[in-house]
Short mmCIF file of C-alpha atoms in Angstrom, two decimals:
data_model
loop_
_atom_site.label_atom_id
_atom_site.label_comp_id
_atom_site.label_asym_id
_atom_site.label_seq_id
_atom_site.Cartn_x
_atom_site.Cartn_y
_atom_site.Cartn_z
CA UNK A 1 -159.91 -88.17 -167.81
CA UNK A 2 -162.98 -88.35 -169.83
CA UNK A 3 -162.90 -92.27 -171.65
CA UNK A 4 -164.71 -93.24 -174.71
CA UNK A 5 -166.05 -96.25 -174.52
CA UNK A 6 -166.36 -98.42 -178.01
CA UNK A 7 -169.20 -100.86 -178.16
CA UNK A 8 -172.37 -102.05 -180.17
CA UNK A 9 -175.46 -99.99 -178.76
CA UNK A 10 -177.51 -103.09 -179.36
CA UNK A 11 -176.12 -105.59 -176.84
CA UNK A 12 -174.78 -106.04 -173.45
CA UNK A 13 -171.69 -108.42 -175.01
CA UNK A 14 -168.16 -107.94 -174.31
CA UNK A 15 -169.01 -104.17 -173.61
CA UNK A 16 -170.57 -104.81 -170.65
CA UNK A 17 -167.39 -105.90 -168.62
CA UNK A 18 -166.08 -102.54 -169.27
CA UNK A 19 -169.70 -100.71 -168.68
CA UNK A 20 -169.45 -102.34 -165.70
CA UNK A 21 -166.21 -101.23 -164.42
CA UNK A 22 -166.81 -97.34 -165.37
CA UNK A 23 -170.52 -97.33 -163.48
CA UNK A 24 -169.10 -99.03 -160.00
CA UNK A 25 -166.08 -96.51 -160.46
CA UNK A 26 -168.56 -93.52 -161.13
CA UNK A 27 -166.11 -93.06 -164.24
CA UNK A 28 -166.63 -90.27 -166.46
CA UNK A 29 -167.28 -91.60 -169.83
CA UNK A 30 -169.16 -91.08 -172.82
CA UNK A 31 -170.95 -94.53 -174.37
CA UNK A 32 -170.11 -93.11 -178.03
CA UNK A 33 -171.82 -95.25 -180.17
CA UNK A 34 -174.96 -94.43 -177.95
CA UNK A 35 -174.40 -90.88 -179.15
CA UNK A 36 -173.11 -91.36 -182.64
CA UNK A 37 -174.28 -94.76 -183.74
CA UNK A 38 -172.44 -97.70 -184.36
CA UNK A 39 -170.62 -96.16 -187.16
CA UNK A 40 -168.97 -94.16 -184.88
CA UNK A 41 -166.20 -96.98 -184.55
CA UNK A 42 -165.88 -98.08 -187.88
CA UNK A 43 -162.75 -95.22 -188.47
CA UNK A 44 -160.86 -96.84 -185.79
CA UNK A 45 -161.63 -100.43 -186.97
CA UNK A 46 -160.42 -99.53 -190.47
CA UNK A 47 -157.62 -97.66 -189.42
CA UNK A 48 -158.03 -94.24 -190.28
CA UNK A 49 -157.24 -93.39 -186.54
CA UNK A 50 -154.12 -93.04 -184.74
CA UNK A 51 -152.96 -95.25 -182.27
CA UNK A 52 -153.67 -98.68 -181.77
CA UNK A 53 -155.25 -101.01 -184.14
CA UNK A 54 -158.42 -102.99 -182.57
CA UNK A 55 -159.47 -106.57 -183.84
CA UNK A 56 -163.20 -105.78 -182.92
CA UNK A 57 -165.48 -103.82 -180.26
CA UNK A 58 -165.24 -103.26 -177.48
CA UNK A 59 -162.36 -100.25 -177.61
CA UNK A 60 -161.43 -98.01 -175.09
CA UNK A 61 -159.83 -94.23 -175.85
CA UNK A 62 -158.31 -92.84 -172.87
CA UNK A 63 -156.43 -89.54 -174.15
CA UNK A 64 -154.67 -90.68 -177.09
CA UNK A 65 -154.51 -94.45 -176.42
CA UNK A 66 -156.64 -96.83 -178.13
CA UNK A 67 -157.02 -100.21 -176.29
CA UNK A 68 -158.70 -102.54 -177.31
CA UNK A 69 -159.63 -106.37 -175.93
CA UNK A 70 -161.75 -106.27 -172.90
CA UNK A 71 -158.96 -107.91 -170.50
CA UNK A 72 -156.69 -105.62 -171.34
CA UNK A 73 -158.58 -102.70 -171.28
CA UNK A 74 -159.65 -103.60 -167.26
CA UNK A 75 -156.31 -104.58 -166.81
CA UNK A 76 -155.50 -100.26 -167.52
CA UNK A 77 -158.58 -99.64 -165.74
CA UNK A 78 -158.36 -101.69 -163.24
CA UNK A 79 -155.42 -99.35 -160.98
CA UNK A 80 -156.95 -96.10 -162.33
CA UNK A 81 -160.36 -96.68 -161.28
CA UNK A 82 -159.19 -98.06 -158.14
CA UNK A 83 -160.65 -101.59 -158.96
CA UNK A 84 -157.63 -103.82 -158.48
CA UNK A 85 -156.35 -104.43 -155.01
CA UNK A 86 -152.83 -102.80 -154.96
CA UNK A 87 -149.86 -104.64 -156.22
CA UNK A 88 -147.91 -106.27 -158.15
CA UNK A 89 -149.23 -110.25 -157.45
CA UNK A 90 -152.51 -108.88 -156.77
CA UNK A 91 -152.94 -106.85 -160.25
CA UNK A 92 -151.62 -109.80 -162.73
CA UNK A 93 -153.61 -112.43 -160.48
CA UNK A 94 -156.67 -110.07 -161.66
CA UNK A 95 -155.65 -110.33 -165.17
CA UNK A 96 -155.52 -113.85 -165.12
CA UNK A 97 -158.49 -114.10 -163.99
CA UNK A 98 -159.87 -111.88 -166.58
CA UNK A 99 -158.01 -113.85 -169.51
CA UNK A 100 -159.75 -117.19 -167.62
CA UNK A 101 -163.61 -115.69 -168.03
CA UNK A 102 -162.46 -114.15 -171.68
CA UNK A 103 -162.38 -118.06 -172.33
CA UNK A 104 -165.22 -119.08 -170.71
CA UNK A 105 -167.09 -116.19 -172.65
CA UNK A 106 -165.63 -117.43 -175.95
CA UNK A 107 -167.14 -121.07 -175.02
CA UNK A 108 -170.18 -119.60 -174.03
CA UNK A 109 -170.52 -117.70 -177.31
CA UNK A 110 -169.85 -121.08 -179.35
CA UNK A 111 -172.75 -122.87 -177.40
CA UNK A 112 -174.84 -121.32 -180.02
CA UNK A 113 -172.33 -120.92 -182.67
CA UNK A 114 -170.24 -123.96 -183.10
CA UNK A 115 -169.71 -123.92 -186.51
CA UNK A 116 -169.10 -120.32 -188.17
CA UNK A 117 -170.15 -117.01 -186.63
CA UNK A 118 -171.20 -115.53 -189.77
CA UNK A 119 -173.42 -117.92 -189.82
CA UNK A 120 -177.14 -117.75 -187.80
CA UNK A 121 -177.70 -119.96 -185.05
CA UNK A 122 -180.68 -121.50 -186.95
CA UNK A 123 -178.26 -122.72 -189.86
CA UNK A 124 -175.76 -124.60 -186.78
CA UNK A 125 -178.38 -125.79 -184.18
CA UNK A 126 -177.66 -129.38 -184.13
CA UNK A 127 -174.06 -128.83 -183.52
CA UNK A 128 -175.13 -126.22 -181.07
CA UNK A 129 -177.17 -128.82 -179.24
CA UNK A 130 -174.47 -130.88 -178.70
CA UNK A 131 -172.00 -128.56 -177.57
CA UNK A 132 -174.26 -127.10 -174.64
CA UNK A 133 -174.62 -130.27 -173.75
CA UNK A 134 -171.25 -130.45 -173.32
CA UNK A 135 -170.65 -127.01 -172.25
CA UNK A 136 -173.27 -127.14 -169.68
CA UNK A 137 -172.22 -130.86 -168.32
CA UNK A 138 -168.28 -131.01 -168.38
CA UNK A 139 -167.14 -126.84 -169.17
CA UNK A 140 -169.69 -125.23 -167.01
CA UNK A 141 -169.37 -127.25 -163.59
CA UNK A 142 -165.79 -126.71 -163.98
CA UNK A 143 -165.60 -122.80 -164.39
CA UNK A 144 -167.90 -122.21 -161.77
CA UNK A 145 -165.97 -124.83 -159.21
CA UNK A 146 -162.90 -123.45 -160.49
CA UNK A 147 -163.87 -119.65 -159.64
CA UNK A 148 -165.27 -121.08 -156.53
CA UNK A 149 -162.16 -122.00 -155.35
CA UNK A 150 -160.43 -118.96 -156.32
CA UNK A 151 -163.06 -117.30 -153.47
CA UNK A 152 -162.63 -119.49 -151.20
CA UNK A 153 -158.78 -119.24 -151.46
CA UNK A 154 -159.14 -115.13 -152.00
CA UNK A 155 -159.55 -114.65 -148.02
CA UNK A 156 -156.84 -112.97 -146.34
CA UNK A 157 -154.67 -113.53 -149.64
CA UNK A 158 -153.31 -111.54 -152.60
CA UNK A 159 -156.22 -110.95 -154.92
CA UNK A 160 -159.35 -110.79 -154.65
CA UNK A 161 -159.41 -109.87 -150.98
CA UNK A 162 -160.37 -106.44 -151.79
CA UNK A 163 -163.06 -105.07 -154.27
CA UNK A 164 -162.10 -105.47 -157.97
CA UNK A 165 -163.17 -105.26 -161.21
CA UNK A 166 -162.91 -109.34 -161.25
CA UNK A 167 -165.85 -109.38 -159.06
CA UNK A 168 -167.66 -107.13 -161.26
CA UNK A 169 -167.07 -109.39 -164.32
CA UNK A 170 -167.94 -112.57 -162.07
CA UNK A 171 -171.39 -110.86 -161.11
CA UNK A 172 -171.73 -110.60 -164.84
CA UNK A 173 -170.86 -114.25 -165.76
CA UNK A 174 -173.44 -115.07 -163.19
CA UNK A 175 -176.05 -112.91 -164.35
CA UNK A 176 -175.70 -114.40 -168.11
CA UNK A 177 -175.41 -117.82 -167.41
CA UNK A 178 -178.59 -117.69 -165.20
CA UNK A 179 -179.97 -115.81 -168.10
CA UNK A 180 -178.68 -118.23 -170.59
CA UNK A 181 -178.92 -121.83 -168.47
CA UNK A 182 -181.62 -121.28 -166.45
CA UNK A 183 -181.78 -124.94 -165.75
CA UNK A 184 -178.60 -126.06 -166.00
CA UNK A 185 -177.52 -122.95 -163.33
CA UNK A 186 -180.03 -124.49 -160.80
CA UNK A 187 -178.31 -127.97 -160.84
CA UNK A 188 -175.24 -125.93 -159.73
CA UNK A 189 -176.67 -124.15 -157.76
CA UNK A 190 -176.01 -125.39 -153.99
CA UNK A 191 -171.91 -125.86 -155.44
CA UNK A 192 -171.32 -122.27 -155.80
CA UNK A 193 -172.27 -120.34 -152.57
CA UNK A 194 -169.46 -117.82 -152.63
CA UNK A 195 -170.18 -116.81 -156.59
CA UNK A 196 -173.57 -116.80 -155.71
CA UNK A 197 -172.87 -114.28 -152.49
CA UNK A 198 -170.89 -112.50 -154.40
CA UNK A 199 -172.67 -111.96 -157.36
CA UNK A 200 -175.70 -110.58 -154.58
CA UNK A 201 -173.09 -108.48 -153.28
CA UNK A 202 -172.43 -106.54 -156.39
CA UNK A 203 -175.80 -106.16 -157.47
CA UNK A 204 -176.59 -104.37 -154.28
CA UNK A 205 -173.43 -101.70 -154.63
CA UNK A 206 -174.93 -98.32 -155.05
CA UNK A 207 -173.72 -97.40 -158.28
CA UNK A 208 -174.33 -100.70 -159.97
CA UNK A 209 -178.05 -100.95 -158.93
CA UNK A 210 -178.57 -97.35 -159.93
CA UNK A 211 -177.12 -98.68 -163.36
CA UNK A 212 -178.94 -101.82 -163.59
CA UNK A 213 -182.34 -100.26 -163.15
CA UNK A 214 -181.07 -97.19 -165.65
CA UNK A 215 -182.20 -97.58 -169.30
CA UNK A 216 -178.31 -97.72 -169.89
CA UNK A 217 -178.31 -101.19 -168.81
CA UNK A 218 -179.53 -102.91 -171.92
CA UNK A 219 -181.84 -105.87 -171.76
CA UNK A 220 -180.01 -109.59 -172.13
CA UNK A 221 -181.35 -110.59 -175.17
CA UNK A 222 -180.38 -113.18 -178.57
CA UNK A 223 -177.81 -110.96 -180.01
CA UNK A 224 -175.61 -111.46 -177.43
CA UNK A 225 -172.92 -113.59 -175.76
CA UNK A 226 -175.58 -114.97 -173.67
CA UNK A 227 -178.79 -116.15 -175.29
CA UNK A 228 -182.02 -118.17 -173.98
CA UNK A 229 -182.49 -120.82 -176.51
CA UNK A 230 -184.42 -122.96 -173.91
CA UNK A 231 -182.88 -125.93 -176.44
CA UNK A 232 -179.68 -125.16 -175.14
CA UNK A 233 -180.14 -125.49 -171.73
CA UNK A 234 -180.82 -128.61 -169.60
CA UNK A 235 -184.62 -129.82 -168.92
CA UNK A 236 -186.46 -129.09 -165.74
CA UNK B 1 -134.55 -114.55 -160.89
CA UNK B 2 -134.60 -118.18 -162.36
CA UNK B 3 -138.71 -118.86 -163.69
CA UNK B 4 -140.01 -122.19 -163.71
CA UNK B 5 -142.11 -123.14 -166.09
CA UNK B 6 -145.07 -125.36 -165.94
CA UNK B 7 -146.70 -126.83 -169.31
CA UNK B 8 -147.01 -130.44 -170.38
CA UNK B 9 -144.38 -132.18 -171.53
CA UNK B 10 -145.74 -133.77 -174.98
CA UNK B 11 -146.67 -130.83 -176.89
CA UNK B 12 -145.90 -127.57 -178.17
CA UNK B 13 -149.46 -126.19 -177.31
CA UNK B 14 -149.98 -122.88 -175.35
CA UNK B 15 -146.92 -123.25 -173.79
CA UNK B 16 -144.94 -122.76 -176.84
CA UNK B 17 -145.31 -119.17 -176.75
CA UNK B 18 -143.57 -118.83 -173.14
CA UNK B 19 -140.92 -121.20 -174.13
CA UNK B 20 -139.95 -118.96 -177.07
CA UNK B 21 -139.95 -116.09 -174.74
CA UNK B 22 -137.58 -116.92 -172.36
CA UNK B 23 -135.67 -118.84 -175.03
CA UNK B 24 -135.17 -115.67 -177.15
CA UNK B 25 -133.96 -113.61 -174.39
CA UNK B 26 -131.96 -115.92 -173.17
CA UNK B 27 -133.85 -116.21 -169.50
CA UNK B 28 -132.32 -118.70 -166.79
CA UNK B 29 -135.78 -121.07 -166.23
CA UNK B 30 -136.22 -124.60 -166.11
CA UNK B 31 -138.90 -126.50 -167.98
CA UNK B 32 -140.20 -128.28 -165.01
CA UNK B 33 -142.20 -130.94 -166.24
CA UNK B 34 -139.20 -131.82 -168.20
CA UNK B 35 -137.45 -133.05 -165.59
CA UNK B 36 -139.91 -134.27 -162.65
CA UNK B 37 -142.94 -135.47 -165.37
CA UNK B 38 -146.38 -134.02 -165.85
CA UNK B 39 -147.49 -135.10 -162.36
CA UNK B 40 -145.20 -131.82 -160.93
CA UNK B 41 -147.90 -129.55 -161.88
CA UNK B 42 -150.75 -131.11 -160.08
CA UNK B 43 -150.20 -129.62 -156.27
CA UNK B 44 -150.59 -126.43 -158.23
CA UNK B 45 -153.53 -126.99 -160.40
CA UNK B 46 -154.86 -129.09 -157.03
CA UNK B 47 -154.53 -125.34 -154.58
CA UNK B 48 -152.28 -127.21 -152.59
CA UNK B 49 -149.50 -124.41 -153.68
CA UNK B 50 -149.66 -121.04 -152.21
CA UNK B 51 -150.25 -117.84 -154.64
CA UNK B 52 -152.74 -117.84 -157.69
CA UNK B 53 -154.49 -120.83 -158.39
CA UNK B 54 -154.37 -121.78 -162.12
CA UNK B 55 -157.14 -123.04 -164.40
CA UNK B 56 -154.97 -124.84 -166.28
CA UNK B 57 -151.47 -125.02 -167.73
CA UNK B 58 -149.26 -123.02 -168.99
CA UNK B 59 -148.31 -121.35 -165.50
CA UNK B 60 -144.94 -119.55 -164.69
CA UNK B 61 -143.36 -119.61 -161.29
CA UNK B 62 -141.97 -116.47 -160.35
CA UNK B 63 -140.08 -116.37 -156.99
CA UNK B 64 -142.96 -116.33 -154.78
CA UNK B 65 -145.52 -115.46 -158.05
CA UNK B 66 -147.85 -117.94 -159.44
CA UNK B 67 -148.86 -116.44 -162.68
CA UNK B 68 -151.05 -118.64 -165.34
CA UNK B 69 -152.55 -117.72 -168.76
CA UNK B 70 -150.02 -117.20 -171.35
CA UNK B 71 -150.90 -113.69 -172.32
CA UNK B 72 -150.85 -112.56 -168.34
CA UNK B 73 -147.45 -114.49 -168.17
CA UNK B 74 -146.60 -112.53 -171.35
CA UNK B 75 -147.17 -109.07 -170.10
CA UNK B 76 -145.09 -109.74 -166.67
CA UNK B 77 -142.73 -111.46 -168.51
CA UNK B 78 -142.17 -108.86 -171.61
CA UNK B 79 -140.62 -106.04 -169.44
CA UNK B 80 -138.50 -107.82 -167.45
CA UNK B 81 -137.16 -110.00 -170.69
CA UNK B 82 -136.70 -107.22 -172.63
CA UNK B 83 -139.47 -108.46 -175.00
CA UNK B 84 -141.91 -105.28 -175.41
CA UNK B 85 -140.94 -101.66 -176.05
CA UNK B 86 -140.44 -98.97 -173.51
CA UNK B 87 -143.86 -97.30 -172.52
CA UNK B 88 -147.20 -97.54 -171.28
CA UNK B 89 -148.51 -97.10 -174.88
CA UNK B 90 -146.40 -100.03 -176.38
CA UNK B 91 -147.30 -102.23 -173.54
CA UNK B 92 -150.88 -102.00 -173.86
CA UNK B 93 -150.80 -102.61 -177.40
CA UNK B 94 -148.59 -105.65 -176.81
CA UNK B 95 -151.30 -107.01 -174.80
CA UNK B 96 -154.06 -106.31 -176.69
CA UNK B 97 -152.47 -107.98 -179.63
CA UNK B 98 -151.67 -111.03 -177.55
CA UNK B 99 -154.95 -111.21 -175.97
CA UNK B 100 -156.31 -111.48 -180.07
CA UNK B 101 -153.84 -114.35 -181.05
CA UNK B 102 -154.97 -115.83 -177.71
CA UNK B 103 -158.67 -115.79 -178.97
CA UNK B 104 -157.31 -117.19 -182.79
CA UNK B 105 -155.63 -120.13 -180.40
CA UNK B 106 -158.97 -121.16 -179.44
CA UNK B 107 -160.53 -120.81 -183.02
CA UNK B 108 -158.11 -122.93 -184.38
CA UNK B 109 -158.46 -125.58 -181.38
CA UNK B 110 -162.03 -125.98 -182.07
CA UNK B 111 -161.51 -126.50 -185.30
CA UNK B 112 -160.44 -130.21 -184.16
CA UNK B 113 -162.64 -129.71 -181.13
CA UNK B 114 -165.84 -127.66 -182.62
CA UNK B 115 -168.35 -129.73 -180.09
CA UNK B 116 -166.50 -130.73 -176.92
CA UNK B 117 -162.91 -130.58 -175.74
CA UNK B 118 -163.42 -133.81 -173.82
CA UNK B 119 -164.36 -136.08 -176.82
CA UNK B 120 -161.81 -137.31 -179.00
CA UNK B 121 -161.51 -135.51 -182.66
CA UNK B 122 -162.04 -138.74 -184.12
CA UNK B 123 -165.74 -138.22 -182.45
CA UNK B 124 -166.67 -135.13 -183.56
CA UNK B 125 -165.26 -135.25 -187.35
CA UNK B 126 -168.24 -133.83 -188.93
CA UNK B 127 -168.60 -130.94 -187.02
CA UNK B 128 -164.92 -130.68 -187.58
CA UNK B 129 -165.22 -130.51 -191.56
CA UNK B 130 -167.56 -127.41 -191.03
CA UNK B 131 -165.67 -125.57 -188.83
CA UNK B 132 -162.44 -125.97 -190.47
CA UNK B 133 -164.05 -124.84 -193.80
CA UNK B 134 -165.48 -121.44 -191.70
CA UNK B 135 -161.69 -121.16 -189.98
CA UNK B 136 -160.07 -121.28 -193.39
CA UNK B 137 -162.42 -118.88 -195.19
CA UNK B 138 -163.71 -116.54 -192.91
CA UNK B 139 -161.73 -115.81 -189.99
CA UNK B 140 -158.34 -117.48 -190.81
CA UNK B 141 -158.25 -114.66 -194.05
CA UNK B 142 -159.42 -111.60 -191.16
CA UNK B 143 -156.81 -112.61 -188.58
CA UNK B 144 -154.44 -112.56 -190.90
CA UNK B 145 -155.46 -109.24 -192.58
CA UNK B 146 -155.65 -107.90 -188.80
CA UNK B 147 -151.78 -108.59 -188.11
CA UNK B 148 -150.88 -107.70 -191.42
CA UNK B 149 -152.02 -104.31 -190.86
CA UNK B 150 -150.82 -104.19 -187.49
CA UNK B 151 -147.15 -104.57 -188.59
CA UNK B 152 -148.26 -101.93 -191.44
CA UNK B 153 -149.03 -99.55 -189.11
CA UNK B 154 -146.54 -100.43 -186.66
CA UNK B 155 -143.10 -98.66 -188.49
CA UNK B 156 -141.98 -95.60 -186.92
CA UNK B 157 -145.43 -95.95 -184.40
CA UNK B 158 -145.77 -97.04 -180.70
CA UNK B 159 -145.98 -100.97 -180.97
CA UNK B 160 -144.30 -103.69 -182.86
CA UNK B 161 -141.86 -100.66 -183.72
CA UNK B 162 -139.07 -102.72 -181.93
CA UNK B 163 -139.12 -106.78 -181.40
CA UNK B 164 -141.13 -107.84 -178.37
CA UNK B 165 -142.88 -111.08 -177.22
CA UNK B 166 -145.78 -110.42 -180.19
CA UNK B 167 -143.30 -110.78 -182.59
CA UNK B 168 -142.21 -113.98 -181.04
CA UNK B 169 -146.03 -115.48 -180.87
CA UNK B 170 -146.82 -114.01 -184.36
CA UNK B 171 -143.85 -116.62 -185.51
CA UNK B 172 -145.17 -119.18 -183.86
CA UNK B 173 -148.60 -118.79 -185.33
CA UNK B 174 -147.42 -118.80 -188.68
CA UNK B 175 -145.43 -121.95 -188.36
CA UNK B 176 -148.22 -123.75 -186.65
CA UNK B 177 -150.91 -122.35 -189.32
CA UNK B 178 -148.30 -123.78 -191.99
CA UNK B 179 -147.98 -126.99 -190.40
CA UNK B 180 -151.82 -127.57 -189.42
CA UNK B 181 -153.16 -125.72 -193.03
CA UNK B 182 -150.59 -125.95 -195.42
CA UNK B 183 -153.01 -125.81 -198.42
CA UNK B 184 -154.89 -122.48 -196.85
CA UNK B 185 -152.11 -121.13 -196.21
CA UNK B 186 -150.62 -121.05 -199.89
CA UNK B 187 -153.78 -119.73 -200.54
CA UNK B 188 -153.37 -116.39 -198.34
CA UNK B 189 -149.40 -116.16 -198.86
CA UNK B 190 -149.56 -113.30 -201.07
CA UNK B 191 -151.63 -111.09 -198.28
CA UNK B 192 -149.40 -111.22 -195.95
CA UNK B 193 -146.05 -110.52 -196.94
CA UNK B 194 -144.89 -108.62 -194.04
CA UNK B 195 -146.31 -111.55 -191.67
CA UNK B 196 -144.10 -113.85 -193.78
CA UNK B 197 -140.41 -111.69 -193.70
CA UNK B 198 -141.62 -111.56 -189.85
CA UNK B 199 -141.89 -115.35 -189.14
CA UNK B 200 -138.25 -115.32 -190.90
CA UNK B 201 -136.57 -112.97 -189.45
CA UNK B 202 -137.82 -114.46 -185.81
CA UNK B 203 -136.37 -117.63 -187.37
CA UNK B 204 -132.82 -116.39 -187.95
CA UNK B 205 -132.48 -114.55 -183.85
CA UNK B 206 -129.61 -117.10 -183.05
CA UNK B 207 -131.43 -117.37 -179.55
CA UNK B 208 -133.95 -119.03 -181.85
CA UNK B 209 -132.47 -120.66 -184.51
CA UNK B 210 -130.65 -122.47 -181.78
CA UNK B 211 -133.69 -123.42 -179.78
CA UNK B 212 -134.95 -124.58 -182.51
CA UNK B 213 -132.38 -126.94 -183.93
CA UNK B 214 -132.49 -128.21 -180.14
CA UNK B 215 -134.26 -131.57 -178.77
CA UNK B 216 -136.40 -128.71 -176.51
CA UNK B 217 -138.33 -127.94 -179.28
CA UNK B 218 -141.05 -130.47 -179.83
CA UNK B 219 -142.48 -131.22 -182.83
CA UNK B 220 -145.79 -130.19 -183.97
CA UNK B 221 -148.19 -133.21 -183.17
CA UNK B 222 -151.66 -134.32 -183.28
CA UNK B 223 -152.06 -133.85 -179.34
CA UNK B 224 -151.16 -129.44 -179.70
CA UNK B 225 -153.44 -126.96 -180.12
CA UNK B 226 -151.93 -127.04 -184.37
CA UNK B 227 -152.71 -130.30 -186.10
CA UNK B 228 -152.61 -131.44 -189.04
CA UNK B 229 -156.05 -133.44 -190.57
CA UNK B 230 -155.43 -133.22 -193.99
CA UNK B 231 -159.51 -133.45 -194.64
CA UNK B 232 -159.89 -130.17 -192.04
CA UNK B 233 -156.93 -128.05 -194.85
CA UNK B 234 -158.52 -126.88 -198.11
CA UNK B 235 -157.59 -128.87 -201.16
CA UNK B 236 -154.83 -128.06 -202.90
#
C-alpha cells in the first residue's frame, strides 16, 4: 500500500506525528502536497472527493479511505505499520494516549493563540502571556509527570512495553516543547528521566535520524504548533 | 459484560457523551461515582489500579480494561453497543468525527477558560468576552458547516449512513450549544437543518427520551464544559 499523506508543506504541525510514524516504519508514501502544493488538498477539504469528509490537514488516503484527525489516523497505522504492541488493551491504551497529547497539542497551540486563531499572535499577546504562564507552571508539569508515570508503569505491562508509534509522538512533544520552552523545559528537567531517555532513544533509531537530518524534516519554526516567542517561555 | 463508569458526579461534562452511549443501547453499567462519591475514582487517577492509567476523567472500566478519553472509550465501546456501522470504513470515520467534536469540546471550554483552567471564570472574564466573540463567529459557524456536510454526504455513503455513537454526541452538542449560546445559535439555525432534525430524532429513541426525563440526567450547569454567561452569547 502506497499512502498519501495530507499536510501543509510549510510546517512540521500536526503532520509530523504521522511523518513520523511512516519514516520509523520505512512506509511507502508520497508527501503530496510536497509534490503538488498545498492545493493539492483543497478537493478533499471541500468535498469534491469520495470518502470521508476531513475537518482540516493532516489527511491520510490509504486505497480508497480518507482519514482524517491525526489520532485516528495512527490509531489505523499504528497495527499496519507494526507500531502498536499487539492487542486489544495494548492498541486502545495507545489511542488514549494519542487523544491525551492531541490535548496537550491543542493547549500548546493556544499558548500563543488564546483568543482567535484567525487572528496573529501579535494582535493576542497579552492574553498569550498569561496563558504560558499558566501553561508552562500548572499544564506543563502535569503532562510531562503524567506521561512520566505512564513509563514508569509501561514496564512489563500492556502498552507501551514494546515500540510504538506513542513513543514516536512523545519524542516529538519533547522535541517541540524544548524548542518552544527552552527555559521552562530545563526547570523540568531532572522530573522527567524516562521521557527524556526515551525521547534520546528515538532520535537515535536508524530511520528517524536518517529523516531528521533529510531536508524532509522541516525546520521548527513560528508557523507552527510549537513556536519560540522567548516571551512565552520562563526567564533564565 | 457490566462497564463501570467513572466521571464526576456534578456535571454533565465529557462524560455526558458515554452516558448517552450506554444509555441508548441499553448497556448494563453502573455510574460509579453515583453511588460511592467522587473520591472512587482517585486509586485510579492515583496508579494505584492496575491497567491504563488515566489523565483524567471520564474513564470506563471494562472487565479487566481501563480505558480513558471519551473518544477512545467511544470507539471500543461503538462495536460492541451496536453504536457504529459495520466496517472498517465506517469505523474510522466514526472516529475521526469524534476526535473533531472532541477538539470543538475544548474550544468551547476555553471560551469560559481562554487563559487558565485552574483560575476561576470569574478571573479571567475579559479574555473570556474575546474568545467567546471568536467561538461564536468564526469557528462555532465552521463546525457547524463541517457536520452539516458530513450528514450531507453521509446518505446512502459509508458513515453516519446508520445511527452510531456520533449521532448520539452530535445531539448532545447541539443541546449544550443551545443551552450555553442560545442567541448564536438562532443565529446559525437556518444552516443547519439536517443537524437540527438530527438532535430530534436522537431526542425521540425511547432509550433516550427516557434517560432523559430521568433524575440521571443532570442538568446543564455552570461547573460543565456548556455554560451559560449570558455576556459570552451574542446579543439577541
Amino acid at each position: 500500500m502506497r499512502y498519501e499523506l495530507y499536510y501543509w508543506t510549510g510546517i512540521q504541525g500536526r503532520g509530523e506525528f504521522i511523518r513520523l510514524a511512516l519514516e520509523d516504519a520505512a512506509a511507502d508514501y508520497v508527501d503530496v502536497n510536497r509534490k503538488r502544493g498545498d492545493s493539492a488538498m483543497m478537493p478533499f477539504l471541500r468535498g469534491k472527493q469520495e470518502g470521508a469528509l476531513p475537518y482540516a490537514p493532516p489527511f491520510l488516503k490509504a486505497g480508497r479511505l480518507v482519514i482524517a484527525q491525526t489520532a485516528t489516523i495512527l490509531a489505523y497505522l499504528g497495527p499496519r505499520l507494526g507500531l502498536v504492541p499487539g492487542g486489544l488493551g495494548a492498541e486502545i491504551y495507545a489511542q488514549q494516549l494519542q487523544a491525551t497529547i492531541t490535548d496537550l497539542l491543542a493547549e500548546v497551540h493556544d499558548t500563543h493563540h488564546p483568543i482567535a486563531v484567525d487572528l496573529y499572535y501579535e494582535q493576542q499577546r497579552s492574553a498569550a502571556r498569561k496563558r504560558a504562564q499558566a501553561f508552562r507552571e500548572e499544564r506543563l508539569p502535569k503532562y510531562l509527570a503524567y506521561f512520566e508515570n505512564v513509563l514508569e508503569r509501561g514496564n512489563g505491562r500492556q502498552a507501551l512495553s514494546r515500540h510504538s508509534y506513542v513513543d514516536l509522538s512523545l519524542f516529538q512533544v519533547v522535541s517541540g516543547l524544548d524548542y518552544a520552552f527552552p527555559n521552562a523545559m530545563q526547570r523540568v528537567q531532572k522530573r522527567m528521566p524516562r521521557l527524556r531517555a526515551l525521547a534520546g532513544r528515538i532520535a537515535e533509531r536508524p530511520n528517524v535520524r536518517a529523516y531528521l537530518a533529510s531536508p524532509r524534516r522541516i525546520p521548527f519554526n513560528q508557523d507552527g504548533v510549537f513556536r519560540h516567542y522567548p516571551e512565552l517561555d520562563s526567564s533564565r
